[in-house]
Coordinates of C-alpha atoms in Angstrom, one line a residue:
Chain A
M1 CA 119.2 86.2 115.5
T2 CA 120.3 88.1 118.5
R3 CA 123.0 86.4 120.6
R4 CA 122.6 87.0 124.3
Y5 CA 124.9 85.9 127.1
I6 CA 125.0 86.1 130.9
V7 CA 128.4 86.6 132.4
Y8 CA 129.2 85.3 135.9
A9 CA 132.2 86.0 138.1
E10 CA 134.2 83.3 139.8
D11 CA 131.9 83.5 142.8
D12 CA 129.0 82.8 140.5
E13 CA 127.7 86.3 140.9
K14 CA 125.9 87.6 137.7
V15 CA 127.9 90.6 136.6
L16 CA 126.8 91.3 133.1
E17 CA 124.0 90.6 130.5
V18 CA 125.2 91.3 127.0
S19 CA 123.8 90.9 123.5
D20 CA 125.4 91.5 120.1
Q21 CA 123.0 94.3 119.1
P22 CA 124.4 97.8 119.2
G23 CA 122.7 99.7 122.0
A24 CA 122.8 101.1 125.5
L25 CA 125.4 100.4 128.2
V26 CA 123.7 100.3 131.5
S27 CA 124.8 100.2 135.1
V28 CA 122.0 98.7 137.1
S29 CA 123.6 99.9 140.3
A30 CA 123.7 103.5 139.3
P31 CA 120.9 105.9 138.6
P32 CA 120.0 106.6 135.0
P33 CA 122.1 109.4 133.6
P34 CA 120.8 112.8 134.6
P35 CA 118.1 114.4 132.4
G36 CA 119.8 115.8 129.3
Q37 CA 122.5 113.2 129.2
A38 CA 121.8 110.3 126.8
P39 CA 122.7 106.8 128.0
A40 CA 126.0 105.6 126.8
S41 CA 125.7 103.5 123.7
H42 CA 128.1 101.1 122.0
P43 CA 128.6 100.2 118.4
F44 CA 128.7 96.4 118.6
L45 CA 126.9 95.4 121.8
S46 CA 124.4 96.3 124.4
A47 CA 124.9 95.3 128.0
S48 CA 123.7 95.7 131.6
A49 CA 126.2 95.5 134.4
Y50 CA 125.1 94.3 137.9
D51 CA 128.1 94.5 140.2
P52 CA 129.4 98.0 141.0
F53 CA 132.7 96.6 142.2
R54 CA 133.4 94.8 138.9
E55 CA 132.0 97.3 136.5
G56 CA 135.3 99.2 136.0
A57 CA 137.2 96.0 135.2
L58 CA 134.5 94.9 132.8
R59 CA 134.6 98.3 131.1
R60 CA 138.3 98.1 130.7
I61 CA 137.9 94.7 129.0
L62 CA 135.3 96.2 126.7
L63 CA 137.4 99.1 125.7
E64 CA 140.2 96.7 124.7
S65 CA 137.9 94.5 122.6
S66 CA 137.7 94.8 118.8
D67 CA 134.3 93.1 118.3
F68 CA 131.7 91.1 120.2
D69 CA 133.4 87.8 120.0
D70 CA 136.7 89.3 121.0
F71 CA 134.9 90.8 124.1
L72 CA 133.5 87.4 125.0
S73 CA 136.9 85.8 124.5
R74 CA 138.6 88.4 126.7
L75 CA 136.0 87.9 129.4
K76 CA 136.7 84.2 129.5
Q77 CA 140.4 84.8 129.6
A78 CA 139.9 87.1 132.6
G79 CA 138.1 84.2 134.5
Y80 CA 134.5 85.1 133.8
R81 CA 132.0 82.4 132.9
V82 CA 130.0 83.2 129.8
V83 CA 126.7 81.4 129.4
P84 CA 124.2 81.7 126.5
A85 CA 121.0 83.3 127.8
Chain B
M1 CA 108.1 99.0 175.6
P2 CA 108.7 100.0 172.0
R3 CA 112.1 101.3 171.4
L4 CA 113.4 103.8 169.0
S5 CA 116.9 103.0 167.9
T6 CA 119.1 106.0 167.3
R7 CA 122.4 105.1 165.9
L8 CA 125.5 107.2 165.5
R9 CA 128.0 106.4 162.8
D10 CA 131.6 107.0 163.3
D11 CA 131.8 108.6 159.9
D12 CA 129.6 111.5 160.8
R13 CA 131.3 114.8 160.7
A14 CA 131.9 115.9 164.3
G15 CA 133.3 113.7 166.9
E16 CA 131.6 115.7 169.6
R17 CA 128.3 114.2 168.5
R18 CA 129.4 110.9 169.8
P19 CA 127.5 110.2 173.0
E20 CA 129.5 110.5 176.2
G21 CA 131.4 107.5 177.1
S22 CA 131.1 105.8 173.8
P23 CA 134.3 104.3 172.4
V24 CA 136.3 106.0 169.6
R25 CA 136.0 104.1 166.4
R26 CA 138.6 103.8 163.7
Q27 CA 137.7 105.3 160.4
G28 CA 136.0 102.9 158.2
E29 CA 135.2 100.5 160.9
H30 CA 131.7 99.2 160.5
S31 CA 130.6 99.3 164.1
R32 CA 127.9 101.4 165.3
E33 CA 126.7 102.9 168.5
A34 CA 123.2 102.0 169.3
L35 CA 121.3 104.2 171.7
D36 CA 118.0 102.6 172.5
L37 CA 115.6 105.2 173.7
P38 CA 112.3 104.2 175.2
L39 CA 109.6 105.8 173.0
T40 CA 108.1 108.1 175.5
A41 CA 107.8 111.8 175.5
D42 CA 111.0 112.0 177.5
G43 CA 112.7 109.7 175.1
L44 CA 111.7 111.9 172.2
V45 CA 112.9 115.0 174.1
R46 CA 116.2 113.2 174.6
L47 CA 116.3 112.4 170.9
Q48 CA 115.6 116.0 170.1
K49 CA 118.4 117.1 172.4
L50 CA 120.7 114.6 170.8
A51 CA 119.9 116.2 167.5
G52 CA 120.4 119.6 169.0
N53 CA 120.6 122.1 166.2
A54 CA 120.6 122.6 162.5
S55 CA 124.2 121.7 162.1
V56 CA 123.8 118.3 163.7
S57 CA 124.8 115.4 161.7
A58 CA 124.2 112.7 164.1
L59 CA 122.4 109.9 162.4
L60 CA 118.7 109.6 162.9
A61 CA 117.8 106.0 162.1
G62 CA 114.2 105.1 162.1
R63 CA 114.0 101.5 163.2
T64 CA 110.6 100.6 162.2
V65 CA 109.1 97.8 164.2
Q66 CA 106.1 99.6 165.5
R67 CA 103.4 101.7 163.9
L68 CA 101.6 104.6 165.3
A69 CA 98.2 106.0 165.1
P70 CA 97.7 109.8 164.7
S71 CA 96.7 111.7 167.7
P72 CA 92.9 111.8 168.4
E73 CA 92.5 115.4 167.3
E74 CA 94.0 114.6 163.9
S75 CA 91.7 111.7 163.3
A76 CA 88.9 113.6 161.9
P77 CA 86.2 111.6 160.0
P78 CA 86.1 111.8 156.3
Q79 CA 84.2 114.8 155.0
G80 CA 82.8 116.2 151.8
N81 CA 83.6 114.3 148.7
E82 CA 85.9 112.1 150.8
R83 CA 83.1 110.8 152.9
D84 CA 82.5 107.4 151.4
A85 CA 86.1 106.5 151.4
Q86 CA 86.4 102.8 152.1
V87 CA 90.0 102.5 151.6
A88 CA 92.0 100.6 153.7
L89 CA 93.7 101.1 156.7
A90 CA 97.0 101.9 155.7
P91 CA 100.2 102.0 157.5
P92 CA 100.1 105.1 159.7
P93 CA 103.4 106.8 160.4
T94 CA 106.0 104.6 162.0
V95 CA 107.8 105.4 165.1
G96 CA 110.8 106.4 163.0
E97 CA 108.6 108.6 160.7
V98 CA 106.9 110.4 163.6
A99 CA 110.2 110.8 165.3
A100 CA 111.7 112.1 162.1
G101 CA 108.9 114.6 161.8
A102 CA 109.5 115.6 165.4
L103 CA 113.2 116.0 164.9
G104 CA 112.9 117.9 161.7
A105 CA 110.4 120.2 163.2
A106 CA 112.6 120.8 166.2
V107 CA 115.6 121.5 164.1
A108 CA 113.5 123.9 162.1
G109 CA 112.6 125.7 165.3
V110 CA 108.9 124.6 165.1
A111 CA 108.5 123.6 168.7
A112 CA 104.8 123.2 168.5
A113 CA 104.9 120.7 165.7
A114 CA 107.7 118.8 167.3
A115 CA 105.9 118.6 170.6
H116 CA 102.8 117.5 168.8
A117 CA 104.7 114.7 167.1
A118 CA 106.2 113.6 170.4
E119 CA 102.8 113.6 172.0
A120 CA 101.3 111.7 169.1
A121 CA 104.1 109.1 169.4
A122 CA 103.9 108.7 173.1
T123 CA 100.1 108.7 173.2
A124 CA 99.7 106.2 170.5
V125 CA 102.2 103.8 172.0
A126 CA 100.9 104.2 175.5
E127 CA 97.3 103.6 174.4
N128 CA 97.8 100.8 172.0
P129 CA 101.3 99.5 171.3
Q130 CA 100.0 97.2 168.7
T131 CA 98.1 99.9 166.8
V132 CA 98.3 99.4 163.2
A133 CA 95.3 100.7 161.5
A134 CA 94.1 104.2 161.6
A135 CA 92.8 106.4 158.8
R136 CA 94.8 109.4 157.9
P137 CA 93.0 112.7 158.8
I138 CA 91.5 115.0 156.3
L139 CA 93.8 118.0 156.0
R140 CA 93.0 121.4 154.7
L141 CA 94.2 125.0 154.8
G142 CA 94.9 125.7 158.5
S143 CA 95.5 122.2 159.6
K144 CA 98.5 121.6 161.9
G145 CA 100.4 118.8 163.3
V146 CA 102.5 115.8 162.5
A147 CA 100.2 114.6 159.8
V148 CA 100.9 117.9 158.0
C149 CA 104.6 117.2 158.4
D150 CA 104.1 113.8 156.8
L151 CA 102.1 115.4 154.0
Q152 CA 104.8 118.0 153.3
V153 CA 107.5 115.4 153.1
R154 CA 105.4 113.4 150.7
L155 CA 104.6 116.4 148.6
N156 CA 108.2 117.3 148.4
Q157 CA 109.0 113.8 147.3
A158 CA 106.2 114.1 144.7
G159 CA 107.9 117.1 143.2
A160 CA 106.5 120.2 145.1
T161 CA 108.1 123.2 143.5
P162 CA 109.3 125.1 145.4
Q163 CA 110.0 122.4 148.0
L164 CA 107.9 122.9 151.1
K165 CA 109.4 123.6 154.5
V166 CA 108.4 120.7 156.7
D167 CA 106.9 122.7 159.6
G168 CA 103.6 121.0 160.3
M169 CA 101.6 124.0 159.2
F170 CA 99.1 123.7 156.3
G171 CA 99.6 127.2 154.9
P172 CA 99.1 128.8 151.5
K173 CA 102.3 127.2 150.0
T174 CA 101.2 123.7 151.1
Y175 CA 97.7 124.4 149.8
R176 CA 99.1 125.4 146.4
A177 CA 101.3 122.3 146.3
V178 CA 98.3 120.1 147.1
R179 CA 96.3 121.6 144.3
R180 CA 99.1 121.2 141.9
Y181 CA 99.7 117.7 142.9
Q182 CA 96.0 116.9 142.5
A183 CA 95.9 118.5 139.1
L184 CA 98.9 116.6 137.9
S185 CA 97.5 113.4 139.2
G186 CA 94.1 113.8 137.6
M187 CA 92.2 114.2 140.9
T188 CA 89.5 116.6 141.8
V189 CA 91.4 119.9 142.5
D190 CA 90.1 121.1 145.9
G191 CA 93.2 121.6 148.0
I192 CA 91.8 119.2 150.6
V193 CA 93.9 116.1 151.4
G194 CA 91.6 113.2 151.8
K195 CA 91.4 109.6 150.7
Q196 CA 92.4 110.2 147.0
S197 CA 95.3 112.4 147.8
W198 CA 96.7 110.2 150.6
L199 CA 96.2 107.3 148.3
G200 CA 98.2 109.0 145.5
L201 CA 100.9 109.9 148.0
G202 CA 101.4 106.3 148.9
V203 CA 99.7 106.0 152.2
Y204 CA 96.6 103.9 151.7
K205 CA 96.4 100.4 150.5
P206 CA 93.4 98.5 149.2
S207 CA 91.7 96.8 152.1
A208 CA 91.7 93.4 150.4
S209 CA 95.5 93.2 150.7
R210 CA 95.5 94.1 154.4
T211 CA 93.7 91.2 155.8
N212 CA 96.8 89.7 157.2
E213 CA 98.0 92.8 159.0
K214 CA 99.1 91.0 162.2
E215 CA 101.3 88.7 160.2
R216 CA 102.7 91.6 158.3
E217 CA 103.6 93.3 161.5
E218 CA 105.3 90.2 162.8
A219 CA 107.3 89.9 159.6
L220 CA 108.2 93.6 159.6
S221 CA 109.4 93.3 163.2
K222 CA 112.1 90.9 161.9
V223 CA 113.5 93.5 159.5
T224 CA 115.7 96.4 160.5
I225 CA 115.3 99.5 158.4
D226 CA 117.9 102.3 158.8
T227 CA 118.4 105.7 157.3
V228 CA 122.0 106.7 157.6
G229 CA 122.5 110.4 157.4
H230 CA 126.3 110.9 157.2
G231 CA 125.8 114.5 158.3
S232 CA 122.9 115.3 155.9
S233 CA 120.2 117.7 156.9
T234 CA 117.4 116.3 159.1
A235 CA 114.9 117.2 156.3
A236 CA 116.7 115.0 153.9
I237 CA 116.9 112.2 156.4
A238 CA 113.2 112.5 157.1
A239 CA 112.5 112.4 153.3
A240 CA 114.6 109.3 152.9
S241 CA 112.9 107.7 155.9
A242 CA 109.5 108.6 154.5
L243 CA 110.4 107.0 151.2
Q244 CA 111.3 103.8 153.1
G245 CA 107.9 104.0 154.6
Q246 CA 106.3 104.2 151.2
Q247 CA 108.1 101.2 149.8
W248 CA 109.5 98.7 152.3
K249 CA 106.7 98.9 154.8
N250 CA 104.0 98.6 152.1
L251 CA 105.4 95.3 150.8
D252 CA 103.1 92.4 150.7
L253 CA 103.5 89.6 153.2
V254 CA 105.4 87.5 150.7
G255 CA 108.0 90.3 150.3
L256 CA 108.3 91.0 154.1
K257 CA 108.9 87.3 154.8
Q258 CA 111.7 87.3 152.3
L259 CA 113.4 90.0 154.3
A260 CA 113.4 88.3 157.7
G261 CA 116.7 88.9 159.5
M262 CA 117.8 91.5 156.9
T263 CA 119.0 95.0 157.5
I264 CA 118.0 97.6 154.9
E265 CA 120.0 100.7 154.8
I266 CA 119.4 103.8 152.8
H267 CA 122.4 106.2 153.0
V268 CA 122.0 109.9 152.3
I269 CA 125.0 111.4 150.5
P270 CA 125.5 114.9 151.9
H271 CA 125.3 117.5 149.1
D272 CA 128.9 118.5 149.7
K273 CA 130.3 115.0 149.9
K274 CA 131.0 112.4 147.2
L275 CA 129.5 108.9 147.3
T276 CA 133.0 107.5 147.9
D277 CA 133.6 109.8 150.9
L278 CA 131.1 107.5 152.7
P279 CA 132.9 104.6 154.3
D280 CA 130.4 102.0 153.0
F281 CA 131.2 103.1 149.4
A282 CA 134.8 104.2 149.7
S283 CA 136.2 101.1 148.0
L284 CA 134.6 102.4 144.7
R285 CA 136.8 105.4 144.8
G286 CA 138.5 106.0 141.4
T287 CA 136.6 103.2 139.7
T288 CA 134.0 103.7 137.0
T289 CA 130.5 102.4 136.1
F290 CA 130.2 100.1 133.1
D291 CA 128.9 103.1 131.1
G292 CA 131.9 105.1 132.0
R293 CA 130.9 107.4 134.9
L294 CA 133.3 107.9 137.8
W295 CA 131.6 106.3 140.9
D296 CA 132.9 109.2 143.0
D297 CA 130.6 111.6 141.0
V298 CA 127.5 109.4 140.8
R299 CA 124.8 110.6 143.1
G300 CA 123.1 107.4 144.0
I301 CA 123.7 103.7 144.1
N302 CA 121.9 100.4 144.7
M303 CA 124.3 97.9 146.1
G304 CA 121.9 95.0 146.1
K305 CA 121.9 92.3 148.7
S306 CA 125.1 91.3 150.4
G307 CA 124.8 88.8 153.2
T308 CA 122.1 90.2 155.5
K309 CA 122.3 93.7 154.2
I310 CA 120.5 95.5 151.4
R311 CA 122.1 98.9 150.8
S312 CA 121.4 101.9 148.7
A313 CA 122.4 105.5 148.7
V314 CA 120.9 108.7 147.4
A315 CA 122.1 112.3 147.3
E316 CA 120.8 114.8 149.7
E317 CA 120.0 117.2 146.8
A318 CA 117.9 114.5 145.2
L319 CA 115.7 114.3 148.3
I320 CA 115.3 118.0 149.1
S321 CA 116.1 121.3 147.4
I322 CA 119.6 122.4 148.0
R323 CA 120.3 126.0 146.9
G324 CA 122.9 126.1 144.2
K325 CA 123.0 122.3 143.7
P326 CA 120.0 121.1 141.6
S327 CA 120.0 117.4 141.2
G328 CA 118.5 117.5 137.6
Y329 CA 116.2 114.6 138.4
G330 CA 112.6 115.0 139.4
P331 CA 112.2 115.3 143.2
G332 CA 112.5 111.9 144.9
F333 CA 113.2 110.1 141.6
V334 CA 116.7 108.8 142.5
A335 CA 115.5 107.6 145.9
A336 CA 112.5 105.9 144.5
H337 CA 114.4 104.3 141.6
E338 CA 117.3 103.0 143.7
N339 CA 115.1 101.8 146.5
G340 CA 112.9 100.1 143.8
H341 CA 116.0 98.2 142.7
A342 CA 116.6 97.2 146.3
V343 CA 113.0 96.1 146.8
R344 CA 113.5 93.6 144.0
N345 CA 115.5 91.6 146.5
A346 CA 112.2 91.0 148.3
L347 CA 110.4 89.6 145.3
S348 CA 109.7 85.9 145.3
A349 CA 111.0 83.7 142.5
E350 CA 107.5 83.6 141.1
Q351 CA 107.2 87.3 141.2
N352 CA 110.6 87.7 139.5
T353 CA 109.5 85.3 136.7
K354 CA 106.3 87.3 136.3
L355 CA 108.2 90.6 136.1
Q356 CA 110.6 89.3 133.5
K357 CA 107.7 88.1 131.4
L358 CA 106.0 91.5 131.8
F359 CA 109.2 93.1 130.5
D360 CA 109.6 90.7 127.6
D361 CA 106.0 91.0 126.5
R362 CA 106.1 94.8 126.7
K363 CA 109.3 95.0 124.8
A364 CA 108.0 92.7 122.1
A365 CA 104.8 94.7 121.8
H366 CA 106.5 98.0 121.3
A367 CA 109.7 97.3 119.4
P368 CA 111.1 98.9 117.4
P369 CA 110.7 102.4 118.8
A370 CA 109.3 105.0 116.6
Q371 CA 110.9 108.4 116.0
N372 CA 109.0 110.9 118.2
A373 CA 107.6 107.9 120.0
A374 CA 104.3 108.0 121.8
D375 CA 104.6 108.2 125.6
D376 CA 104.2 104.5 126.2
E377 CA 106.8 103.7 123.5
Y378 CA 109.2 106.2 125.0
W379 CA 108.7 104.5 128.3
L380 CA 110.3 101.3 127.0
S381 CA 112.4 102.6 124.2
P382 CA 115.6 100.6 123.9
S383 CA 117.4 103.9 123.6
W384 CA 116.4 104.6 127.2
Y385 CA 116.9 102.9 130.5
A386 CA 113.5 101.3 131.2
G387 CA 113.9 99.4 128.0
A388 CA 117.4 98.0 128.8
N389 CA 116.4 95.2 131.2
S390 CA 113.7 94.2 133.6
D391 CA 115.5 95.8 136.5
E392 CA 115.3 99.3 135.0
Y393 CA 111.8 98.7 133.8
W394 CA 110.9 97.7 137.4
A395 CA 112.8 100.6 139.1
N396 CA 111.3 103.2 136.9
S397 CA 107.8 101.7 137.2
V398 CA 108.2 101.9 141.0
A399 CA 109.2 105.5 140.7
A400 CA 106.1 106.2 138.6
Y401 CA 103.9 104.2 141.0
Y402 CA 105.0 106.5 143.8
N403 CA 104.8 109.7 141.7
H404 CA 108.5 110.5 141.4
P405 CA 109.2 111.7 137.8
Y406 CA 112.6 111.3 136.1
N407 CA 112.5 115.0 135.3
T408 CA 110.1 117.8 135.6
T409 CA 109.0 118.2 132.0
E410 CA 105.3 118.1 131.5
T411 CA 105.4 114.9 129.4
V412 CA 107.5 113.0 131.9
E413 CA 105.6 114.2 134.9
K414 CA 102.4 112.8 133.4
M415 CA 104.1 109.4 132.8
Y416 CA 105.4 109.0 136.2
T417 CA 102.1 108.6 138.0
P418 CA 100.0 105.6 139.0
A419 CA 97.2 106.9 136.7
W420 CA 99.5 106.8 133.7
L421 CA 100.7 103.3 134.5
A422 CA 97.2 102.1 135.0
A423 CA 96.2 103.5 131.6
N424 CA 99.3 102.6 129.6
D425 CA 100.8 99.6 131.3
P426 CA 98.0 98.0 133.2
K427 CA 99.8 94.7 133.7
M428 CA 102.7 96.4 135.4
Y429 CA 100.3 98.5 137.4
A430 CA 98.5 95.4 138.6
F431 CA 101.8 93.8 139.5
L432 CA 102.9 96.8 141.5
K433 CA 99.6 96.8 143.3
S434 CA 100.2 93.2 144.2
V435 CA 103.7 93.8 145.5
F436 CA 103.0 97.0 147.5

């Protein structure tokens, strides 16, 4: 069973949709990677980010995370609200 | 009297382009200079003088609250196999589009086409300021005028290779581009631009959806649509403006009403500048996207809705050919994709729910993806963007609906067409037809 979550910032802006299935990392604000460049993928989650101003911070949290649950935990610690989808 | 709003941004390259007497702005300040020019021949001549020459980077902003009919000599009746066209009266070029055509032609040194565009604009407004509906002319080898400018911009956006010079002359290169476009789109290949070709190029709408044109015009008059050049070429600005014409102004009444009071901006990133060199996006400098790209180097963005603004940006080289700086994407793709994201802000709650269901159903029907997947599976493969979420599915479908392929391989070019969508994703095609 896939676990899916929506992540909101303190201002209730949706900033991320994330699931525990390995897959693509997507920035909805940016164009798809140019032809010839595969989308970035991740070993323990797939996610779509929605706020260009917060994407860098979210990525830093992801890079520090050891697994999916650790990522969710770190998001909460950083002040984000994580809601099951 | 209809007015054409020409706005100069303080971040344009040369201070001398600021109109005389206008205040000096601090860098990064969001204020604008608004020069409201009456839309007369004189007004357009002033606009052309303001633009001046090929190095001009003053912003041309098409503020699109009026629509124009083509000049009488361009309004030839349908002929040949186009005779029984009963398509709808579609949005003729807007003031901004016609002015952009005039400006582009003037800069390119094509005085006749520019004068024609100015004449068309002035005549149409003088004769019928409320004009909305007028069929596009049939164009063929030898045709001239602003409608040909419009055609060339649209062909460039649709992937004309090489890109056409927007000069208002239907010569051999335009003829070959038309034939190629018709062949790729599955049309009768005759090199004549009539109903089917205009339809494919995003001009016409089915008449059934145009019964409330007056209401649409009223709703559209409450929306400000700007193209912000930042020193990009006039051809790129004209291309971006035409793209807006394809999408925003084709929105159904529901969508237009959602936009009342909004300002929609599409920024053109000059080929020799970074996204973050533009004041509106400078705060992203040094930060990355979630997938690890440096925003400074990304060549397009959709900022979504913030207050009363919807902003997006696209690189100049993704709108027109820039020697030595290929975008890699298919012509017009980034603009159509990012603007498609922006247009989602105009969808109603009901439409958004329907779109999400379309995505969920399509994913369920095609997962998991096969190795060497068929075209329709590749379209929504989870390993690719359109399969990631309903936003990317929507944005790529919009690009396909308007004939802007992700790249120029034969397989992908065939997928990014309304015909492919209608055959392979009919529910999304029907949804797009209901929105645009």
